[in-house]
Every structure is written in structure tokens, then in C-alpha cells.
Short mmCIF file of C-alpha atoms in Angstrom, two decimals:
data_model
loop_
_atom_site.label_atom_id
_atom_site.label_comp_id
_atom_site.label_asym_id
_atom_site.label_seq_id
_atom_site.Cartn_x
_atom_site.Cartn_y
_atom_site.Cartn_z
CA UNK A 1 -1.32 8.82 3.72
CA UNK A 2 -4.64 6.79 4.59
CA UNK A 3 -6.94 7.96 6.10
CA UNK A 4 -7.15 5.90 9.05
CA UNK A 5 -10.96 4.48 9.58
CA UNK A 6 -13.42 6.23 11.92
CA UNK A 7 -15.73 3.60 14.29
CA UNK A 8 -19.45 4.98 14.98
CA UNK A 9 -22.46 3.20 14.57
CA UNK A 10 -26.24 4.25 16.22
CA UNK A 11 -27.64 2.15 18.77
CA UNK A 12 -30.82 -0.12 17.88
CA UNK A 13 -33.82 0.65 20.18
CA UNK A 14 -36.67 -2.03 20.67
CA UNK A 15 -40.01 -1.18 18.60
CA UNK A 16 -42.44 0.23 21.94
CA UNK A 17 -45.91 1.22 21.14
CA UNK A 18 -48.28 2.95 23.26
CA UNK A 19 -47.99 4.18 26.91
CA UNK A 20 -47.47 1.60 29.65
CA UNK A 21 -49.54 2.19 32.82
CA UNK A 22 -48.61 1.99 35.95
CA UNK A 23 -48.47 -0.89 37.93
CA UNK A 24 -47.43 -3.34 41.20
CA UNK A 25 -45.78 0.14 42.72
CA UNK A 26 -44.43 -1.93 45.68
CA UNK A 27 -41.56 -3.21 42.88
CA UNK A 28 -39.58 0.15 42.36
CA UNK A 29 -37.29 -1.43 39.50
CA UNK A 30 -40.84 -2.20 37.70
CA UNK A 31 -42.54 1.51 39.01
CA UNK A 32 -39.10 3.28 37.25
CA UNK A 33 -38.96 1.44 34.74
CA UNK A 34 -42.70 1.57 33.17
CA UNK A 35 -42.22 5.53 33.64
CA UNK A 36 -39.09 5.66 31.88
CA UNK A 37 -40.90 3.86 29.10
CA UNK A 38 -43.21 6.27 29.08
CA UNK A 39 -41.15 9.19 28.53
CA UNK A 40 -38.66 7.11 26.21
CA UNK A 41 -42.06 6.73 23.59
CA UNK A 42 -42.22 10.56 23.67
CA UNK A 43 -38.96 11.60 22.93
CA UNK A 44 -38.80 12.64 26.85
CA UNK A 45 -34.91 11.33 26.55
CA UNK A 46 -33.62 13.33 30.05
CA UNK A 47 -36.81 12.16 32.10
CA UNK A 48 -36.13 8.63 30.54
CA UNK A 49 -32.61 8.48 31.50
CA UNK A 50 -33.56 9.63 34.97
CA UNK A 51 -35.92 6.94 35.63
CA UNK A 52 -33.40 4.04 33.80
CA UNK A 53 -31.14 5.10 36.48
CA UNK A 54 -33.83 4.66 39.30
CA UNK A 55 -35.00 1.61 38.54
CA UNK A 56 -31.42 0.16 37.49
CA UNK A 57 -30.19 1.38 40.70
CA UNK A 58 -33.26 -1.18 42.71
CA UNK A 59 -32.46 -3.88 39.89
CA UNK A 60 -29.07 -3.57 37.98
CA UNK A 61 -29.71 -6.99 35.59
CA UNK A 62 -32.02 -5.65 33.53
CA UNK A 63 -30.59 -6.05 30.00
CA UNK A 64 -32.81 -4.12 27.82
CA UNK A 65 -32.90 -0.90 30.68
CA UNK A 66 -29.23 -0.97 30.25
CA UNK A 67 -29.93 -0.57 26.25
CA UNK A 68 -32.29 2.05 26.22
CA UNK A 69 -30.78 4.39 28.86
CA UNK A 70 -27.54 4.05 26.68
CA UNK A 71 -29.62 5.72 23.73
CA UNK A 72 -31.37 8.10 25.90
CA UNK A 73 -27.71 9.11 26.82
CA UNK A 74 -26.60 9.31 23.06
CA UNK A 75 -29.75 11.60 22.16
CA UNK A 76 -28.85 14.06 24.45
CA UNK A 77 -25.43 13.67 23.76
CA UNK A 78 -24.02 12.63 26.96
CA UNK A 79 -21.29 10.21 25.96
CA UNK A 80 -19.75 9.35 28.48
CA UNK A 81 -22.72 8.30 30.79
CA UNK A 82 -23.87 6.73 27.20
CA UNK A 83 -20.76 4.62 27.15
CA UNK A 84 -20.88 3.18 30.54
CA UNK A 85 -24.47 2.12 30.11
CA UNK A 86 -23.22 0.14 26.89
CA UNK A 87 -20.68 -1.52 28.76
CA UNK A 88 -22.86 -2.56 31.31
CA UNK A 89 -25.63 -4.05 28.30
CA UNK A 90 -22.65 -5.58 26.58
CA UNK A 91 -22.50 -8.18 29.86
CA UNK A 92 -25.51 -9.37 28.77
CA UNK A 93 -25.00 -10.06 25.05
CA UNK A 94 -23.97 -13.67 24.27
CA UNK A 95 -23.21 -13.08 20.15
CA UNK A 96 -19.48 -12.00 19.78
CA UNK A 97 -20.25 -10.15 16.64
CA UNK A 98 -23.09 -8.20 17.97
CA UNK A 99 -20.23 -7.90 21.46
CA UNK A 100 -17.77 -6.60 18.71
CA UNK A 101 -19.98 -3.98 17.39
CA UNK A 102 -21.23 -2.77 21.04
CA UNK A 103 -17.66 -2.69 21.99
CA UNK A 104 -17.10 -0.06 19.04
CA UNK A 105 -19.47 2.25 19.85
CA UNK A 106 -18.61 2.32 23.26
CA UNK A 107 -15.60 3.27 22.22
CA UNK A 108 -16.69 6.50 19.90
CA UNK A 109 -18.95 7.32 22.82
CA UNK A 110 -15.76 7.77 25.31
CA UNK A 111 -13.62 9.30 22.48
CA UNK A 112 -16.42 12.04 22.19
CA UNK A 113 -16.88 12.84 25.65
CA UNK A 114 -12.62 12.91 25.46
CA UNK A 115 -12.11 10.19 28.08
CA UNK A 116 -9.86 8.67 25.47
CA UNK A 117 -8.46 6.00 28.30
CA UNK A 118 -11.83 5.05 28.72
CA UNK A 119 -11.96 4.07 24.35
CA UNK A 120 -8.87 2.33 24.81
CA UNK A 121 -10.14 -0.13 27.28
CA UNK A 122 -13.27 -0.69 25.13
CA UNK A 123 -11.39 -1.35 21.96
CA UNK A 124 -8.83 -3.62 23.75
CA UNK A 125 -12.01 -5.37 24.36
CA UNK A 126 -12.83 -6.01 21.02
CA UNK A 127 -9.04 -6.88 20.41
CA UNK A 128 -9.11 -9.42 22.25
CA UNK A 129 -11.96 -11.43 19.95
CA UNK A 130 -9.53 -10.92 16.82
CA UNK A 131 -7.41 -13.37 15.51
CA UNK A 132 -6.29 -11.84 12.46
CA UNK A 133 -3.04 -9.41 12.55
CA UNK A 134 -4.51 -6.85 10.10
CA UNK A 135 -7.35 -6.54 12.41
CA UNK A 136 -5.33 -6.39 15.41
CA UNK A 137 -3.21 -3.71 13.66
CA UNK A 138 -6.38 -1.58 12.36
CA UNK A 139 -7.89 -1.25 16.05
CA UNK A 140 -4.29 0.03 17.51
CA UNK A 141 -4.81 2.65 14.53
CA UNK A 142 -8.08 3.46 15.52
CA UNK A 143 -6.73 3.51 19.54
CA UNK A 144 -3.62 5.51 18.98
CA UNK A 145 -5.96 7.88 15.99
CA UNK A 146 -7.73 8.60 19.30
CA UNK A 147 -4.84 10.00 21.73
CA UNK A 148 -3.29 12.03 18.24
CA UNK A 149 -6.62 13.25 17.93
CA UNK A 150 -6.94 14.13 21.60
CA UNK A 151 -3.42 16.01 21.57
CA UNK A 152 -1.45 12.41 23.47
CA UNK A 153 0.93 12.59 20.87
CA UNK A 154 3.10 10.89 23.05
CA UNK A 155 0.33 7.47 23.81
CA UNK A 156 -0.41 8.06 20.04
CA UNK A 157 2.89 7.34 19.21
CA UNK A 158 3.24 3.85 21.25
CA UNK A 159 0.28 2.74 20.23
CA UNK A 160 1.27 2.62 16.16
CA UNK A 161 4.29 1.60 17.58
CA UNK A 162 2.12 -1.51 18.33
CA UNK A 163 0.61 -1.83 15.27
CA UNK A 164 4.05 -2.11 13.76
CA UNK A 165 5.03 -4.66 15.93
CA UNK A 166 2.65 -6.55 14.29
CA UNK A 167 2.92 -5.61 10.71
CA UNK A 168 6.89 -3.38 10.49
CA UNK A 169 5.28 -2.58 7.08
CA UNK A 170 2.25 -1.18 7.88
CA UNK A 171 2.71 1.79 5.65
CA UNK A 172 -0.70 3.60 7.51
CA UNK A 173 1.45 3.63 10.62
CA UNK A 174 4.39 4.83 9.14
CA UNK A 175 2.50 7.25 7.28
CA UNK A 176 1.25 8.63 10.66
CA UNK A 177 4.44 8.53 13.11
CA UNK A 178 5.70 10.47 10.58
CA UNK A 179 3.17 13.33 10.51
CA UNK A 180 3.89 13.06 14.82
CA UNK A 181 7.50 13.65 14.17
CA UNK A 182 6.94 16.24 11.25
CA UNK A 183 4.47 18.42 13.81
CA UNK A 184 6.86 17.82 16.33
CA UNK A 185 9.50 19.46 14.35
CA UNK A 186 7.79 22.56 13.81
CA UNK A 187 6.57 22.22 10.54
CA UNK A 188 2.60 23.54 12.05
CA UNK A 189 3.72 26.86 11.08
CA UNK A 190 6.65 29.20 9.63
CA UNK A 191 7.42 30.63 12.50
CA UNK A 192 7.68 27.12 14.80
CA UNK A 193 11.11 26.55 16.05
CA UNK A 194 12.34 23.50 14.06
CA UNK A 195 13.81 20.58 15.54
CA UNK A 196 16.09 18.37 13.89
CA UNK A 197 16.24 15.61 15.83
CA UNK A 198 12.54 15.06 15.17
CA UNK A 199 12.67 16.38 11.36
CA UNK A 200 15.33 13.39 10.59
CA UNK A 201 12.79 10.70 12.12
CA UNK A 202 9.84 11.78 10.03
CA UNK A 203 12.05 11.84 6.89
CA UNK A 204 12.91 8.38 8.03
CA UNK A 205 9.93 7.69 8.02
CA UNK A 206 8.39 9.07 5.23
CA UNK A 207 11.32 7.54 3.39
CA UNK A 208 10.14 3.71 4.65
CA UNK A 209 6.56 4.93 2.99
CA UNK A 210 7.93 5.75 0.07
CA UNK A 211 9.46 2.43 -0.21
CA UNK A 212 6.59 0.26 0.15
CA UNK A 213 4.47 2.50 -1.95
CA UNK A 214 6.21 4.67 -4.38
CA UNK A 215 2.93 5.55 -6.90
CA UNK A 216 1.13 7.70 -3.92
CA UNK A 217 2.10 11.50 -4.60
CA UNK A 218 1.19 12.65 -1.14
CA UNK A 219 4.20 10.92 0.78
CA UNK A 220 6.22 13.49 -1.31
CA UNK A 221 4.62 16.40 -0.41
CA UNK A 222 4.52 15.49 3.00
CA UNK A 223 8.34 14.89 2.88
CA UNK A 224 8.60 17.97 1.13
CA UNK A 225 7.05 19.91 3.69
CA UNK A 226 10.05 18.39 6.42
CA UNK A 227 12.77 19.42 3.38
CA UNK A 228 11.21 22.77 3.57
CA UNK A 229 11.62 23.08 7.60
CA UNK A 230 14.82 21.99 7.68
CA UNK A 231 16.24 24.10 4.71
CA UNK A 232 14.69 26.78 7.56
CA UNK A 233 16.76 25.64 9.82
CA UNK A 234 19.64 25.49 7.65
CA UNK A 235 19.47 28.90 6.72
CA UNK A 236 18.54 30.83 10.25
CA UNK A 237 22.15 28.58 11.19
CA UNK A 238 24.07 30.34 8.32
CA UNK A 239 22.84 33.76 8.97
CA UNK A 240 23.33 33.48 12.94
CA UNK A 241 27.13 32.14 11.85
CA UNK A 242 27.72 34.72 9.98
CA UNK A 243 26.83 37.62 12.30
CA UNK A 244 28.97 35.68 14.99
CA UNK A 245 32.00 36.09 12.46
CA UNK A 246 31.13 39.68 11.61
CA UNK A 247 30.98 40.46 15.59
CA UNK A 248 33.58 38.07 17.15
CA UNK A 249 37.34 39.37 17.33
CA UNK A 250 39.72 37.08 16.92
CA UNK A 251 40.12 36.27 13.40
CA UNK A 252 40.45 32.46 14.26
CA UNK A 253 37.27 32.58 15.97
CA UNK A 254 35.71 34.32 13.06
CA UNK A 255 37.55 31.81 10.77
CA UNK A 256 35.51 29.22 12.10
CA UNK A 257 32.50 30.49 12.39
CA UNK A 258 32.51 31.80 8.61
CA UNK A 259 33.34 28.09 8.31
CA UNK A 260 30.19 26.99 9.87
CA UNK A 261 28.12 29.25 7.59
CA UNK A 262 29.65 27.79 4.94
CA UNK A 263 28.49 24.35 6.02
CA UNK A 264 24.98 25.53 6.79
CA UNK A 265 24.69 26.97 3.57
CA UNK A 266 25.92 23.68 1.66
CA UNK A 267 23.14 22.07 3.69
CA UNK A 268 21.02 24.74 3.00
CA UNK A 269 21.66 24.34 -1.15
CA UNK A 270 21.16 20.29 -0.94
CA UNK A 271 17.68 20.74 0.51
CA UNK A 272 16.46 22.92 -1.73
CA UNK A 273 17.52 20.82 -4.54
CA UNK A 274 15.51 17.92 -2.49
CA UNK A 275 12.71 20.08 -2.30
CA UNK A 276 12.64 20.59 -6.33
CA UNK A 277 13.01 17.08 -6.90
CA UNK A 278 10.54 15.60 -4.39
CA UNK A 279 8.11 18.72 -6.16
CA UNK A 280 8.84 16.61 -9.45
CA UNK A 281 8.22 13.58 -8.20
CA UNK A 282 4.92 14.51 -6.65
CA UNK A 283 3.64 15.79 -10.07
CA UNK A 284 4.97 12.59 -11.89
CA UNK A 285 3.08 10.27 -9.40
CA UNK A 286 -0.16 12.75 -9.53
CA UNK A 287 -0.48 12.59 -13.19
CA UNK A 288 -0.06 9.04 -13.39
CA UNK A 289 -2.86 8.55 -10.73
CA UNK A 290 -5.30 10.88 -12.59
CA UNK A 291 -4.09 8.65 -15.51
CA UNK A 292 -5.00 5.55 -14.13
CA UNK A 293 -8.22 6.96 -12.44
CA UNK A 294 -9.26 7.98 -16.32
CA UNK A 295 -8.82 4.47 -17.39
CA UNK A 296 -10.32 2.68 -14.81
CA UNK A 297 -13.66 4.95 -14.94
CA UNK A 298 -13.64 4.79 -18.66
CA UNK A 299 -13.61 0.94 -18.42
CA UNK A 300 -16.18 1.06 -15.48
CA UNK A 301 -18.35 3.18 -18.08
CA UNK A 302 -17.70 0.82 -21.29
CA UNK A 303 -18.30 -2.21 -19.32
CA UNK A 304 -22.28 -3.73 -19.29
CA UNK A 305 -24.43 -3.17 -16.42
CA UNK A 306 -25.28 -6.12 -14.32
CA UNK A 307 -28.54 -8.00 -15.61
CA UNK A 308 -27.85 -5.99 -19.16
CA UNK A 309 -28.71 -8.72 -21.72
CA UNK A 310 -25.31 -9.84 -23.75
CA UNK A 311 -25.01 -7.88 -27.26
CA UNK A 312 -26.85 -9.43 -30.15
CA UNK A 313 -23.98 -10.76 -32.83
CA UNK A 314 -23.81 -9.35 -35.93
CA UNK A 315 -25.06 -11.80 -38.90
CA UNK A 316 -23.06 -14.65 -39.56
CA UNK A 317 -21.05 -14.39 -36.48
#
């Protein structure tokens, strides 16, 4: 499964030198602002922050206050109040790249204070200035990567959904509804209740990623993992059968439910051999990886470096 791609990037601060003094104190915007300078060039991030707020509170379009109390936020790692300064600087910017960017690290700022809501609205933000689909798609990864990450399995879920919508094949979405519906199955632990209903969709679609990419050996371990659940299940269904036959009178009754173990059991046998051959298959596709991983870094290593002068030919030649 890919690993889905993480946003982040540190905020720019402009270059100030020396200490600002103090002047025209009948302009409080100006007053707050010099002093928050002042503590911004020594590292004074919480005093800075406090006097941003002052003298954005007198005189809210100030673009480059906006800036700099968002980074006094990040160093002291209060995201949140970091991302809603950003937002408010990002009003000013005209340059839709530089918008794009801003919109992104608004975005990790919210996801790490866990208003994940809050990153959602940001990135849909910088959705709206893409055009391309596989851009579109990658930011509803990132977005629902967010809520999964946040324990919304259910908004995580609807938002891959979306990316689907846009690309059915996007085997990264796939890869990661199916991980939803494995967890939600019970496969976090041994002891986890399985469900069936939500084992079947993540072997559905686990079975789509194998499809569209049938060299990556992890989609068969993680679909090995749901065979390995469900043969659980399987079995704990057979043994409770067969008590209930052991226990239960009639013999018609127990007819049946020796009947049912039977069944289970059958079930039971078929996974396991699933299990075996999806074991196979992940050591087949591993070793042909390593395999091609060899080549590639032995032609990488027998190839010239760039700016080497070309080989001198032999006499004659």
C-alpha cells in the first residue's frame, strides 16, 4: 500500500535586524507592533505573539503582523492559533502558488492541534485552484489520511470515497478503505471480535488492488491477514456448533447443528488453503522486487556519472 503523502512545510520569516524603538505611542497598532518586533528578534516568541494580537486587534490589515504571529504561534507550538493567523495572511497574498503552499500548512497546523474539520476546510481551499484529477484525488487522500489518522474512520472513509469518484482506480484509495474495513473487522488484535460483513469488503477490496497492481507483495499480506480473521471466525462457528449438538436433545436439532459445523469447518479448510497460497504469492512477488531492485542499482552503479568525460576508445576503434 502507498504511503499516502504527508503536507508540512516551515513558515518564511522576514530578515529583522536590530531593535526597533519606540515611537508615535498615540497609534497603538504601531506601539504593539514595534514591541512585538522587539521580542520576535530575541526569540521572545509568547511576548511576540501577545503584542501581534494587540496591535492586530487596533489594525487587523496588517499583512506581514499576520505572518509573523503565525510563526510565533508555530514556535511555541500552538497550532491551532498558528493556523488561523495563516488564514488570515493568506487574504493578503495575490500569487496562487505561494496561496497553495500557505493553504497546506494551514492545514498541518489544524491537523496537529486535532481540529481536523478545521484542515479540511483549508485543503478544500487549495482544491479549489487544481485542475488536474490526480491532484484533486491526492488532496482528498491527504483530507480523509487526516480523519483515519484522527480515529473518523467513518469521514475517512467518504472522503477516499471521493477520491475514487474521481479516479475508480486509484489503487492508494483502495489500498486504504481496505485497511478501514480490515480494522473494522477485528483484525487489530487476536482476540477482536471479527466481523464478516466488514472482512468481505476489505477482501473486495484488496482483491481490486491486486488487480491493478499484481507485482506489490504487500497487498497479499494484507489480504492474508483478513484470510487469517476470518478462518477465526470460521473456526470459533464450528466449535460453538458443535457443543450446541453435543448439548441439544433432539437428535434432529443436533443433526443440524453437526451440519453447520460441518459447513464452518469446510469454510474453515478453504481459508487456510487461501492463506498458504496468498503466503506464496507474497514471497514470489518479494523476490522478484528484490530482483528488480538488484538490477536497477547495479545499472545505476555501472552507468557514468553526470559531467564524467565519455571513455577513451580503444586503438583503431
Amino acid at each position: 500500500m502507498k504511503k499516502l503523502g504527508r503536507v508540512g512545510l516551515l513558515l518564511g520569516v522576514l530578515s529583522l535586524t536590530g531593535t526597533v524603538a519606540c515611537e508615535d505611542k498615540q497609534d497603538p497598532a504601531k506601539e504593539h507592533r514595534i514591541k512585538a518586533t522587539n521580542h520576535f528578534n530575541k526569540k521572545e516568541f509568547k511576548e511576540a505573539a501577545a503584542e501581534y494580537e494587540l496591535s492586530l486587534q487596533a489594525d487587523p490589515n496588517q499583512e506581514k503582523s499576520w505572518k509573523e504571529k503565525a510563526f510565533a504561534h508555530q514556535q511555541l507550538g500552538e497550532h491551532e492559533k498558528a493556523g488561523q493567523a495563516l488564514l488570515k495572511y493568506v487574504e493578503f497574498v495575490k500569487k496562487s502558488e505561494e496561496k497553495t503552499d500557505l493553504y497546506r500548512v494551514a492545514a498541518d497546523e489544524f491537523r496537529q492541534a486535532g481540529k481536523v474539520e478545521e484542515a479540511e476546510k483549508a485543503l478544500m481551499q487549495v482544491m479549489a485552484t487544481k485542475d488536474k484529477p490526480e491532484e484533486k484525488v491526492e488532496l482528498y487522500r491527504v483530507i480523509a489520511d487526516q480523519y483515519r489518522q484522527s480515529g473518523n474512520l467513518d469521514a475517512a472513509e467518504a472522503k477516499f470515497n471521493e477520491a475514487l469518484k474521481i479516479n475508480p482506480k486509484d489503487e492508494a484509495s483502495l489500498g486504504w478503505l481496505a485497511a478501514i474495513y480490515s480494522l473494522r473487522g477485528g483484525t487489530q488484535s487476536a482476540t477482536a471480535p471479527a466481523q464478516p460483513e466488514h472482512l468481505e469488503k476489505a477482501m473486495a477490496y484488496l482483491d481490486q488492488v491486486i488487480a491493478l497492481n499484481p507485482d506489490y507483495p504487500y497487498s497479499y499480506i494484507n489480504k492474508r491477514i483478513v484470510i487469517a480473521k476470518y478462518q477465526q471466525y470460521e473456526v470459533a462457528q464450528q466449535q460453538a456448533a458443535e457443543t450446541e449438538a453435543k448439548t441439544i436433545k433432539p437428535k434432529a436439532k443436533a443433526a443440524e447443528a453437526m451440519a453447520r459445523a460441518a459447513e464452518h469447518q469446510k469454510k474453515a479448510e478453504e481459508y487456510s488453503k487461501q492463506f498458504q497460497e496468498l503466503t506464496d504469492k507474497f514471497t514470489e512477488t518479494q523476490k522478484k522486487a528484490q530482483e528488480k531492485k538488484a538490477k536497477e542499482a547495479a545499472a545505476a552503479a555501472a552507468a557514468p556519472a553526470p559531467g564524467a568525460p565519455a571513455p577513451t576508445p580503444a586503438p583503431g576503434k
